[in-house]
CSV table of C-alpha atoms in Angstrom, one decimal:
chain,number,residue,atom,x,y,z
A,96,UNK,CA,15.0,19.6,0.1
A,97,UNK,CA,12.6,16.6,-0.2
A,98,UNK,CA,14.4,13.3,0.6
A,99,UNK,CA,13.2,9.7,0.1
A,100,UNK,CA,15.0,7.0,1.9
A,101,UNK,CA,15.4,3.3,1.0
A,102,UNK,CA,16.7,0.9,3.6
A,103,UNK,CA,17.8,-2.6,2.5
A,104,UNK,CA,19.4,-4.2,5.5
A,105,UNK,CA,18.2,-5.7,8.8
A,106,UNK,CA,18.9,-3.9,12.1
A,107,UNK,CA,21.6,-5.1,14.5
A,108,UNK,CA,23.5,-7.2,11.9
A,109,UNK,CA,24.1,-4.1,9.9
A,110,UNK,CA,24.7,-0.5,10.8
A,111,UNK,CA,22.9,0.9,7.8
A,112,UNK,CA,19.5,1.3,9.5
A,113,UNK,CA,21.3,3.3,12.3
A,114,UNK,CA,23.0,5.5,9.7
A,115,UNK,CA,19.7,6.0,7.9
A,116,UNK,CA,18.0,6.9,11.2
A,117,UNK,CA,20.8,9.4,12.1
A,118,UNK,CA,20.6,10.9,8.6
A,119,UNK,CA,16.8,11.2,8.8
A,120,UNK,CA,16.9,12.9,12.2
A,121,UNK,CA,19.6,15.3,11.1
A,122,UNK,CA,17.7,16.2,7.9
A,123,UNK,CA,14.4,16.8,9.8
A,124,UNK,CA,16.2,19.0,12.3
A,125,UNK,CA,17.8,21.0,9.5
A,126,UNK,CA,14.3,21.7,8.1
A,127,UNK,CA,14.3,19.2,5.2
A,128,UNK,CA,11.4,17.0,4.4
A,129,UNK,CA,11.4,13.2,4.4
A,130,UNK,CA,8.9,12.2,1.8
A,131,UNK,CA,8.9,8.5,2.7
A,132,UNK,CA,11.1,5.8,4.2
A,133,UNK,CA,10.8,2.5,2.2
A,134,UNK,CA,12.1,-0.7,3.7
A,135,UNK,CA,13.1,-3.5,1.2
A,136,UNK,CA,15.0,-6.8,1.3
A,137,UNK,CA,16.0,-7.6,4.9
A,138,UNK,CA,15.3,-4.0,5.7
A,139,UNK,CA,11.7,-5.1,6.3
A,140,UNK,CA,12.9,-6.5,9.6
A,141,UNK,CA,13.1,-2.9,10.9
A,142,UNK,CA,9.3,-3.2,11.2
A,143,UNK,CA,9.2,-6.2,13.4
A,144,UNK,CA,7.3,-5.2,16.5
A,145,UNK,CA,8.5,-8.3,18.3
A,146,UNK,CA,12.1,-6.9,18.4
A,147,UNK,CA,13.2,-7.0,22.0
A,148,UNK,CA,16.9,-6.1,22.5
A,149,UNK,CA,18.6,-6.1,25.9
A,150,UNK,CA,17.6,-3.0,27.9
A,151,UNK,CA,21.0,-1.3,27.7
A,152,UNK,CA,20.9,-1.4,23.9
A,153,UNK,CA,19.1,0.9,21.4
A,154,UNK,CA,15.8,-0.4,20.2
A,155,UNK,CA,16.0,0.3,16.4
A,156,UNK,CA,12.4,-0.6,15.7
A,157,UNK,CA,10.9,1.4,18.6
A,158,UNK,CA,13.1,4.3,17.5
A,159,UNK,CA,11.4,4.3,14.0
A,160,UNK,CA,8.0,4.2,15.6
A,161,UNK,CA,8.8,7.2,17.8
A,162,UNK,CA,10.1,9.1,14.8
A,163,UNK,CA,6.9,8.3,12.8
A,164,UNK,CA,4.8,9.6,15.7
A,165,UNK,CA,6.8,12.7,16.3
A,166,UNK,CA,7.4,13.8,12.7
A,167,UNK,CA,4.6,12.0,10.9
A,168,UNK,CA,7.0,10.2,8.7
A,169,UNK,CA,5.6,7.7,6.2
A,170,UNK,CA,7.3,4.3,7.0
A,171,UNK,CA,6.5,1.8,4.3
A,172,UNK,CA,7.4,-1.9,4.4
A,173,UNK,CA,7.5,-3.7,1.0
A,174,UNK,CA,4.7,-6.2,1.4
A,175,UNK,CA,6.2,-8.9,-0.9
A,176,UNK,CA,9.6,-8.7,0.9
A,177,UNK,CA,7.7,-8.7,4.3
A,178,UNK,CA,5.7,-11.8,3.5
A,179,UNK,CA,8.9,-13.7,2.7
A,180,UNK,CA,10.4,-12.7,6.0
A,181,UNK,CA,7.4,-13.0,8.3
A,182,UNK,CA,6.4,-9.4,8.9
A,183,UNK,CA,2.6,-9.0,8.9
A,184,UNK,CA,0.0,-6.6,10.1
A,185,UNK,CA,-3.2,-7.9,11.7
A,186,UNK,CA,-5.1,-8.2,8.4
A,187,UNK,CA,-2.3,-10.1,6.6
A,188,UNK,CA,-1.7,-12.4,9.5
A,189,UNK,CA,-5.4,-13.3,9.6
A,190,UNK,CA,-5.5,-13.8,5.8
A,191,UNK,CA,-2.5,-16.2,5.9
A,192,UNK,CA,-3.7,-18.0,9.0
A,193,UNK,CA,-1.0,-16.9,11.5
A,194,UNK,CA,-1.6,-16.8,15.2
A,195,UNK,CA,-0.2,-13.3,15.7
A,196,UNK,CA,0.8,-10.2,13.8
A,197,UNK,CA,4.0,-8.2,14.4
A,198,UNK,CA,4.1,-5.0,12.3
A,199,UNK,CA,5.4,-2.3,14.6
A,200,UNK,CA,3.5,0.9,15.3
A,201,UNK,CA,3.8,3.7,12.8
A,202,UNK,CA,4.7,1.3,9.9
A,203,UNK,CA,2.4,0.3,7.0
A,204,UNK,CA,2.6,-2.5,4.4
A,205,UNK,CA,2.4,-1.6,0.8
A,206,UNK,CA,3.8,-2.4,-2.7
A,207,UNK,CA,7.0,-1.5,-4.5
A,208,UNK,CA,5.1,1.2,-6.3
A,209,UNK,CA,5.5,3.3,-3.2
A,210,UNK,CA,9.3,3.1,-3.7
A,211,UNK,CA,9.1,4.1,-7.3
A,212,UNK,CA,6.6,6.9,-6.5
A,213,UNK,CA,9.0,8.2,-3.8
A,214,UNK,CA,11.8,8.2,-6.4
A,215,UNK,CA,9.6,10.3,-8.7
A,216,UNK,CA,8.4,12.8,-6.0
A,217,UNK,CA,11.5,13.3,-4.0
A,218,UNK,CA,14.4,15.6,-5.0
A,219,UNK,CA,16.9,12.9,-3.8
A,220,UNK,CA,16.5,9.2,-3.1
A,221,UNK,CA,19.1,7.8,-0.7
A,222,UNK,CA,19.8,4.1,-0.5
A,223,UNK,CA,21.2,2.7,2.8
A,224,UNK,CA,22.6,-0.8,2.8
A,225,UNK,CA,23.8,-2.7,-0.3
B,120,UNK,CA,0.7,16.8,-9.4
B,121,UNK,CA,2.2,17.5,-12.8
B,122,UNK,CA,3.2,14.4,-14.8
B,123,UNK,CA,6.9,14.0,-15.0
B,124,UNK,CA,9.2,11.4,-16.4
B,125,UNK,CA,12.5,10.7,-14.5
B,126,UNK,CA,15.5,8.7,-15.6
B,127,UNK,CA,15.7,5.7,-13.4
B,128,UNK,CA,18.8,3.4,-13.4
B,129,UNK,CA,18.6,0.0,-11.7
B,130,UNK,CA,22.1,-1.3,-10.9
B,131,UNK,CA,22.5,-5.0,-10.4
B,132,UNK,CA,25.7,-6.0,-8.7
B,133,UNK,CA,25.1,-9.4,-7.2
B,134,UNK,CA,25.0,-13.0,-8.4
B,135,UNK,CA,21.7,-14.8,-8.2
B,136,UNK,CA,20.8,-17.4,-5.5
B,137,UNK,CA,23.5,-16.6,-3.0
B,138,UNK,CA,21.5,-13.6,-2.0
B,139,UNK,CA,18.0,-12.5,-3.0
B,140,UNK,CA,19.2,-9.1,-4.3
B,141,UNK,CA,19.0,-9.9,-8.0
B,142,UNK,CA,15.6,-11.4,-7.6
B,143,UNK,CA,14.1,-8.6,-5.6
B,144,UNK,CA,15.8,-6.1,-7.9
B,145,UNK,CA,13.9,-7.6,-10.8
B,146,UNK,CA,10.6,-7.1,-8.9
B,147,UNK,CA,11.5,-3.5,-8.3
B,148,UNK,CA,12.4,-3.0,-12.0
B,149,UNK,CA,9.1,-4.4,-13.2
B,150,UNK,CA,7.3,-2.1,-10.8
B,151,UNK,CA,9.3,0.9,-12.0
B,152,UNK,CA,8.5,0.1,-15.6
B,153,UNK,CA,4.8,0.0,-14.8
B,154,UNK,CA,5.1,3.7,-13.7
B,155,UNK,CA,6.1,4.7,-17.2
B,156,UNK,CA,9.4,6.3,-16.2
B,157,UNK,CA,12.5,6.2,-18.4
B,158,UNK,CA,14.0,3.0,-17.1
B,159,UNK,CA,17.5,1.7,-17.7
B,160,UNK,CA,19.2,-1.3,-16.2
B,161,UNK,CA,22.9,-1.9,-15.6
B,162,UNK,CA,24.5,-5.2,-14.9
B,163,UNK,CA,27.8,-4.7,-13.1
B,164,UNK,CA,30.4,-6.8,-11.2
B,165,UNK,CA,28.8,-10.2,-10.1
B,166,UNK,CA,25.5,-8.7,-11.2
B,167,UNK,CA,26.2,-10.1,-14.7
B,168,UNK,CA,25.7,-13.7,-13.5
B,169,UNK,CA,21.9,-13.6,-13.4
B,170,UNK,CA,22.0,-13.0,-17.2
B,171,UNK,CA,23.6,-16.3,-18.0
B,172,UNK,CA,21.7,-18.7,-20.2
B,173,UNK,CA,20.4,-22.1,-19.2
B,174,UNK,CA,20.4,-21.7,-15.5
B,175,UNK,CA,19.2,-24.8,-13.6
B,176,UNK,CA,18.7,-23.9,-10.0
B,177,UNK,CA,16.1,-26.7,-9.3
B,178,UNK,CA,18.6,-29.0,-7.6
B,179,UNK,CA,19.4,-26.3,-5.0
B,180,UNK,CA,15.7,-25.7,-4.3
B,181,UNK,CA,15.7,-22.2,-5.6
B,182,UNK,CA,13.5,-20.6,-8.3
B,183,UNK,CA,15.1,-19.7,-11.6
B,184,UNK,CA,13.8,-16.2,-12.1
B,185,UNK,CA,16.0,-15.4,-15.1
B,186,UNK,CA,13.3,-16.0,-17.8
B,187,UNK,CA,11.7,-12.9,-16.5
B,188,UNK,CA,14.5,-10.8,-17.9
B,189,UNK,CA,13.1,-11.6,-21.4
B,190,UNK,CA,10.0,-9.6,-20.5
B,191,UNK,CA,11.9,-6.4,-19.8
B,192,UNK,CA,11.6,-5.1,-23.3
B,193,UNK,CA,7.8,-5.8,-23.2
B,194,UNK,CA,7.6,-3.6,-20.1
B,195,UNK,CA,9.1,-0.7,-22.0
B,196,UNK,CA,12.6,-0.8,-20.3
B,197,UNK,CA,14.6,1.5,-22.6
B,198,UNK,CA,18.1,0.4,-22.1
B,199,UNK,CA,19.8,-2.7,-20.8
B,200,UNK,CA,23.5,-2.1,-20.2
B,201,UNK,CA,26.2,-4.6,-19.3
B,202,UNK,CA,29.6,-3.5,-18.1
B,203,UNK,CA,32.0,-5.2,-20.5
B,204,UNK,CA,34.9,-5.3,-18.1
B,205,UNK,CA,32.7,-7.3,-15.6
B,206,UNK,CA,32.1,-9.9,-18.3
B,207,UNK,CA,35.8,-10.1,-19.2
B,208,UNK,CA,36.9,-10.4,-15.6
B,209,UNK,CA,34.5,-13.4,-15.2
B,210,UNK,CA,35.3,-15.1,-18.5
B,211,UNK,CA,31.8,-14.6,-19.9
B,212,UNK,CA,31.2,-14.1,-23.6
B,213,UNK,CA,28.3,-11.9,-24.6
B,214,UNK,CA,26.7,-14.7,-26.5
B,215,UNK,CA,26.3,-16.6,-23.2
B,216,UNK,CA,23.8,-14.0,-22.0
B,217,UNK,CA,20.1,-14.8,-22.2
B,218,UNK,CA,19.0,-11.4,-23.5
B,219,UNK,CA,20.1,-8.7,-25.9
B,220,UNK,CA,22.2,-6.1,-24.1
B,221,UNK,CA,24.4,-3.1,-24.8
B,222,UNK,CA,28.0,-3.6,-23.8
B,223,UNK,CA,29.5,-0.5,-22.2
B,224,UNK,CA,33.0,0.4,-21.1
B,225,UNK,CA,33.6,1.4,-17.5
B,226,UNK,CA,34.0,5.0,-18.7
B,227,UNK,CA,30.6,4.9,-20.5
B,228,UNK,CA,29.1,3.4,-17.4
B,229,UNK,CA,30.2,6.4,-15.4
B,230,UNK,CA,28.6,8.7,-18.0
B,231,UNK,CA,25.3,6.7,-17.9
B,232,UNK,CA,25.2,7.1,-14.1
B,233,UNK,CA,25.8,10.8,-14.3
B,234,UNK,CA,22.8,11.2,-16.6
B,235,UNK,CA,20.3,9.7,-14.2
B,236,UNK,CA,17.8,11.3,-11.9
B,237,UNK,CA,17.5,8.3,-9.6
B,238,UNK,CA,19.8,5.3,-9.1
B,239,UNK,CA,18.7,2.1,-7.3
B,240,UNK,CA,21.5,0.0,-6.3
B,241,UNK,CA,21.0,-3.7,-5.7
């Protein structure tokens, strides 16, 4: 089955990004396809490459980057939601005059159309985090 | 890729201003409508509050996005549903809402949800 995933909550405060990750991994290992993971609302913070948890804790952001690299998953951050919350790639940071960019490896910024398209293309769209 | 139209339902469940959910849900709805799918919207629980007329959020420094609801019909949104029970629980009369909506019983809301291909919950 072809799944699309939407994640609406930030890591660490909420468990939903962890649950979404576990689901994604289980689905991939069972031979399903993950069409796209779309991060919206505070879920865009899953793409902050500056995330630096204590060493004995899971790194939610790095885990997504590794998943993208290993399985070629399309990780898309809503650009409008990301701008509100300070997540930017190098181009966006330069355009807005910020000193640094922080979009983590394996993620890309794009519009809400990517979420709608995922809903159209996938067999099931699952939403994690209210 | 063959063109296909899916039934999308956007469910609004939160009051405006306290969280950004209602505002960002509206942005997603307008995008969905631009993709020419069969779009319905449901306002449920505290999600009925964003529909109230004459909001004045200037004093709390937040943007009143409610006028954008008027544009939904222009964008080709097919159905705008409100859960009647949610209005009653909150003491809101349907003439206090800023746009024309279809009132639905909770049982009808369940049927509407069953008929969708995709449900976005905000």
